[in-house]
Amino acid sequence: MQTEYVRDRNVLTILLPEEVDHCCTEQIRKEADHIIEKCLISKVIFDFSRTDFMDSSGIGVVMGRYKVMKFRNGIVEAVNLNRRMQRIFKISGLEKIIMIKKEEMEEKNGDQKSYEDSI
Amino acid sequence: METKNHMRIVFDSRPQNEGFARMAVAAALLPLNPTLEEMSDVKTAVSEAVTNAVIHGYEQGEGEILLEMTIEENEIMIRIEDFGTGIRDIKKAMEPLYTSRPDLERSGMGFAFMEAFMDELKVESSPGRGTQIVMKKTMGSREETYGSDDIFN
């Protein structure tokens, strides 16, 4: 599953793949930084709606974008985290520096398949 | 039902084998009827250990990684070994947030994750000979712990 990048003016949404590991993080880093630089992005949103596996390589890529955006006075948010991703964010301490938004999940709940349904 | 199994897999130290190692371990775990959380915990720990071996095991070169798994009743033992560079200072390598490769944007959380997700973690290494990670976990022994543990507390 490919990572998708959606830009809306100066907001970049990165729709992460099902598994975020060492294999894909290098590419996400390069592509995201390229778009951030080129399109003067002020807000990066990591969308975890498709993701059910992430290891510390994923933590590295989120933390890295946090640093990049902080340097540019921008912000980083994470949306649509399932229980596993919430746990990874908690254990790694990411939840202390990255704003986690839940609204999007609730808004879409009607037409979006929830995590519990997919297992 | 008695559950006993043992496997050894040897593969190249390439990033695409990290997913393969996770899947192999997950498939071997299925007969133990693990919870979703236990399954994810073990997969994450394996991913961390194999990723370490791929990134740090052979520096710029390539070598082989051995994955060994033993299942006895509800206890699992996973050994991940490389035969490469080795770690000079294991204590330092295991410190949360320490990474020898900040250039690769590594988070330095690999060992912390292995410790958080498994019951036991042992790291042995000798420079020039390689590194061996042994992890143990008893399945079905813990309640679902979502949200309760934080390595920084």
Tab-separated table of N, CA and C in Angstrom, chain A residues 36-100:
chain	number	residue	atom	x	y	z
A	36	ILE	N	7.045	19.900	1.692
A	36	ILE	CA	7.046	20.935	2.739
A	36	ILE	C	7.845	22.158	2.266
A	37	GLU	N	8.990	21.868	1.681
A	37	GLU	CA	9.896	22.918	1.209
A	37	GLU	C	9.301	23.661	0.012
A	38	LYS	N	8.842	22.888	-0.963
A	38	LYS	CA	8.417	23.453	-2.231
A	38	LYS	C	7.093	24.222	-2.118
A	39	CYS	N	6.171	23.719	-1.294
A	39	CYS	CA	4.830	24.315	-1.233
A	39	CYS	C	4.622	25.181	0.015
A	40	LEU	N	5.704	25.494	0.702
A	40	LEU	CA	5.623	26.321	1.912
A	40	LEU	C	4.541	25.829	2.874
A	41	ILE	N	4.621	24.559	3.180
A	41	ILE	CA	3.635	23.925	4.061
A	41	ILE	C	3.766	24.462	5.487
A	42	SER	N	2.609	24.782	6.112
A	42	SER	CA	2.657	25.270	7.495
A	42	SER	C	2.047	24.265	8.472
A	43	LYS	N	1.395	23.227	7.901
A	43	LYS	CA	0.800	22.230	8.794
A	43	LYS	C	0.868	20.855	8.126
A	44	VAL	N	1.397	19.881	8.879
A	44	VAL	CA	1.473	18.510	8.371
A	44	VAL	C	0.537	17.643	9.202
A	45	ILE	N	-0.320	16.893	8.512
A	45	ILE	CA	-1.232	15.979	9.218
A	45	ILE	C	-0.873	14.546	8.836
A	46	PHE	N	-0.510	13.744	9.829
A	46	PHE	CA	-0.286	12.324	9.581
A	46	PHE	C	-1.620	11.604	9.789
A	47	ASP	N	-2.120	10.992	8.727
A	47	ASP	CA	-3.401	10.286	8.815
A	47	ASP	C	-3.143	8.782	8.944
A	48	PHE	N	-3.537	8.234	10.112
A	48	PHE	CA	-3.282	6.819	10.409
A	48	PHE	C	-4.501	5.934	10.126
A	49	SER	N	-5.469	6.445	9.356
A	49	SER	CA	-6.715	5.674	9.217
A	49	SER	C	-6.504	4.293	8.601
A	50	ARG	N	-5.452	4.093	7.808
A	50	ARG	CA	-5.231	2.770	7.215
A	50	ARG	C	-4.197	1.955	7.985
A	51	THR	N	-3.570	2.591	8.990
A	51	THR	CA	-2.389	1.989	9.612
A	51	THR	C	-2.731	1.119	10.819
A	52	ASP	N	-2.230	-0.133	10.809
A	52	ASP	CA	-2.366	-0.932	12.021
A	52	ASP	C	-1.045	-1.498	12.531
A	53	PHE	N	0.039	-1.123	11.889
A	53	PHE	CA	1.349	-1.503	12.422
A	53	PHE	C	2.327	-0.352	12.268
A	54	MET	N	3.016	-0.025	13.357
A	54	MET	CA	4.100	0.955	13.253
A	54	MET	C	5.152	0.632	14.301
A	55	ASP	N	6.408	0.644	13.885
A	55	ASP	CA	7.482	0.429	14.859
A	55	ASP	C	8.253	1.742	15.056
A	56	SER	N	9.420	1.653	15.670
A	56	SER	CA	10.122	2.888	16.029
A	56	SER	C	10.619	3.660	14.799
A	57	SER	N	10.677	2.984	13.643
A	57	SER	CA	11.046	3.715	12.415
A	57	SER	C	10.006	4.790	12.119
A	58	GLY	N	8.739	4.447	12.381
A	58	GLY	CA	7.642	5.397	12.174
A	58	GLY	C	7.719	6.555	13.151
A	59	ILE	N	8.119	6.234	14.395
A	59	ILE	CA	8.296	7.291	15.404
A	59	ILE	C	9.336	8.287	14.889
A	60	GLY	N	10.405	7.743	14.301
A	60	GLY	CA	11.480	8.585	13.768
A	60	GLY	C	10.989	9.542	12.703
A	61	VAL	N	10.126	9.048	11.810
A	61	VAL	CA	9.673	9.888	10.708
A	61	VAL	C	8.699	10.973	11.207
A	62	VAL	N	7.871	10.646	12.196
A	62	VAL	CA	6.943	11.653	12.748
A	62	VAL	C	7.735	12.705	13.537
A	63	MET	N	8.674	12.204	14.360
A	63	MET	CA	9.494	13.115	15.155
A	63	MET	C	10.324	14.028	14.237
A	64	GLY	N	10.836	13.455	13.175
A	64	GLY	CA	11.644	14.214	12.219
A	64	GLY	C	10.854	15.346	11.579
A	65	ARG	N	9.576	15.064	11.190
A	65	ARG	CA	8.738	16.105	10.584
A	65	ARG	C	8.381	17.149	11.631
A	66	TYR	N	8.241	16.712	12.890
A	66	TYR	CA	7.969	17.657	13.972
A	66	TYR	C	9.114	18.678	14.063
A	67	LYS	N	10.339	18.164	13.969
A	67	LYS	CA	11.507	19.051	14.043
A	67	LYS	C	11.540	20.008	12.851
A	68	VAL	N	11.291	19.452	11.660
A	68	VAL	CA	11.296	20.267	10.440
A	68	VAL	C	10.252	21.381	10.546
A	69	MET	N	9.046	21.025	11.004
A	69	MET	CA	7.955	21.991	11.059
A	69	MET	C	8.159	23.010	12.174
A	70	LYS	N	8.773	22.566	13.271
A	70	LYS	CA	9.040	23.478	14.365
A	70	LYS	C	10.016	24.559	13.910
A	71	PHE	N	10.991	24.159	13.138
A	71	PHE	CA	11.980	25.081	12.585
A	71	PHE	C	11.300	26.100	11.674
A	72	ARG	N	10.230	25.691	11.005
A	72	ARG	CA	9.512	26.577	10.082
A	72	ARG	C	8.331	27.280	10.750
A	73	ASN	N	8.239	27.124	12.077
A	73	ASN	CA	7.105	27.664	12.826
A	73	ASN	C	5.773	27.054	12.414
A	74	GLY	N	5.818	25.834	11.939
A	74	GLY	CA	4.591	25.143	11.538
A	74	GLY	C	4.180	24.131	12.590
A	75	ILE	N	3.114	23.380	12.295
A	75	ILE	CA	2.657	22.386	13.268
A	75	ILE	C	2.464	21.003	12.625
A	76	VAL	N	2.445	19.989	13.489
A	76	VAL	CA	2.228	18.614	13.054
A	76	VAL	C	1.078	18.027	13.870
A	77	GLU	N	0.165	17.384	13.186
A	77	GLU	CA	-0.947	16.722	13.881
A	77	GLU	C	-1.033	15.266	13.436
A	78	ALA	N	-1.683	14.446	14.277
A	78	ALA	CA	-1.918	13.050	13.912
A	78	ALA	C	-3.413	12.786	14.039
A	79	VAL	N	-3.984	12.142	13.040
A	79	VAL	CA	-5.427	11.866	13.094
A	79	VAL	C	-5.715	10.392	12.841
A	80	ASN	N	-6.890	9.981	13.294
A	80	ASN	CA	-7.417	8.630	13.047
A	80	ASN	C	-6.527	7.512	13.578
A	81	LEU	N	-6.079	7.644	14.825
A	81	LEU	CA	-5.261	6.605	15.435
A	81	LEU	C	-6.145	5.504	16.016
A	82	ASN	N	-5.852	4.263	15.669
A	82	ASN	CA	-6.591	3.185	16.333
A	82	ASN	C	-5.941	2.931	17.702
A	83	ARG	N	-6.446	1.934	18.421
A	83	ARG	CA	-5.952	1.710	19.775
A	83	ARG	C	-4.465	1.374	19.805
A	84	ARG	N	-4.039	0.597	18.821
A	84	ARG	CA	-2.632	0.219	18.755
A	84	ARG	C	-1.753	1.457	18.560
A	85	MET	N	-2.169	2.310	17.626
A	85	MET	CA	-1.374	3.508	17.342
A	85	MET	C	-1.364	4.446	18.557
A	86	GLN	N	-2.506	4.502	19.255
A	86	GLN	CA	-2.551	5.332	20.469
A	86	GLN	C	-1.533	4.818	21.486
A	87	ARG	N	-1.434	3.492	21.571
A	87	ARG	CA	-0.496	2.895	22.528
A	87	ARG	C	0.952	3.194	22.122
A	88	ILE	N	1.223	3.078	20.821
A	88	ILE	CA	2.574	3.377	20.317
A	88	ILE	C	2.924	4.851	20.603
A	89	PHE	N	1.949	5.738	20.402
A	89	PHE	CA	2.173	7.165	20.671
A	89	PHE	C	2.439	7.407	22.149
A	90	LYS	N	1.734	6.647	22.992
A	90	LYS	CA	1.880	6.829	24.432
A	90	LYS	C	3.236	6.303	24.905
A	91	ILE	N	3.555	5.075	24.523
A	91	ILE	CA	4.798	4.457	24.981
A	91	ILE	C	6.018	5.227	24.498
A	92	SER	N	5.945	5.749	23.285
A	92	SER	CA	7.106	6.445	22.726
A	92	SER	C	7.217	7.884	23.231
A	93	GLY	N	6.148	8.377	23.852
A	93	GLY	CA	6.164	9.765	24.302
A	93	GLY	C	5.759	10.748	23.203
A	94	LEU	N	5.456	10.227	22.018
A	94	LEU	CA	5.050	11.105	20.900
A	94	LEU	C	3.808	11.919	21.241
A	95	GLU	N	2.921	11.312	22.043
A	95	GLU	CA	1.669	12.002	22.373
A	95	GLU	C	1.904	13.302	23.141
A	96	LYS	N	3.124	13.416	23.707
A	96	LYS	CA	3.418	14.635	24.458
A	96	LYS	C	3.811	15.789	23.550
A	97	ILE	N	4.244	15.471	22.336
A	97	ILE	CA	4.671	16.572	21.447
A	97	ILE	C	3.806	16.728	20.200
A	98	ILE	N	3.067	15.681	19.848
A	98	ILE	CA	2.241	15.757	18.644
A	98	ILE	C	0.765	15.864	19.030
A	99	MET	N	0.102	16.831	18.448
A	99	MET	CA	-1.329	16.999	18.716
A	99	MET	C	-2.108	15.863	18.048
A	100	ILE	N	-2.846	15.100	18.864
A	100	ILE	CA	-3.648	14.004	18.317
A	100	ILE	C	-5.091	14.461	18.214
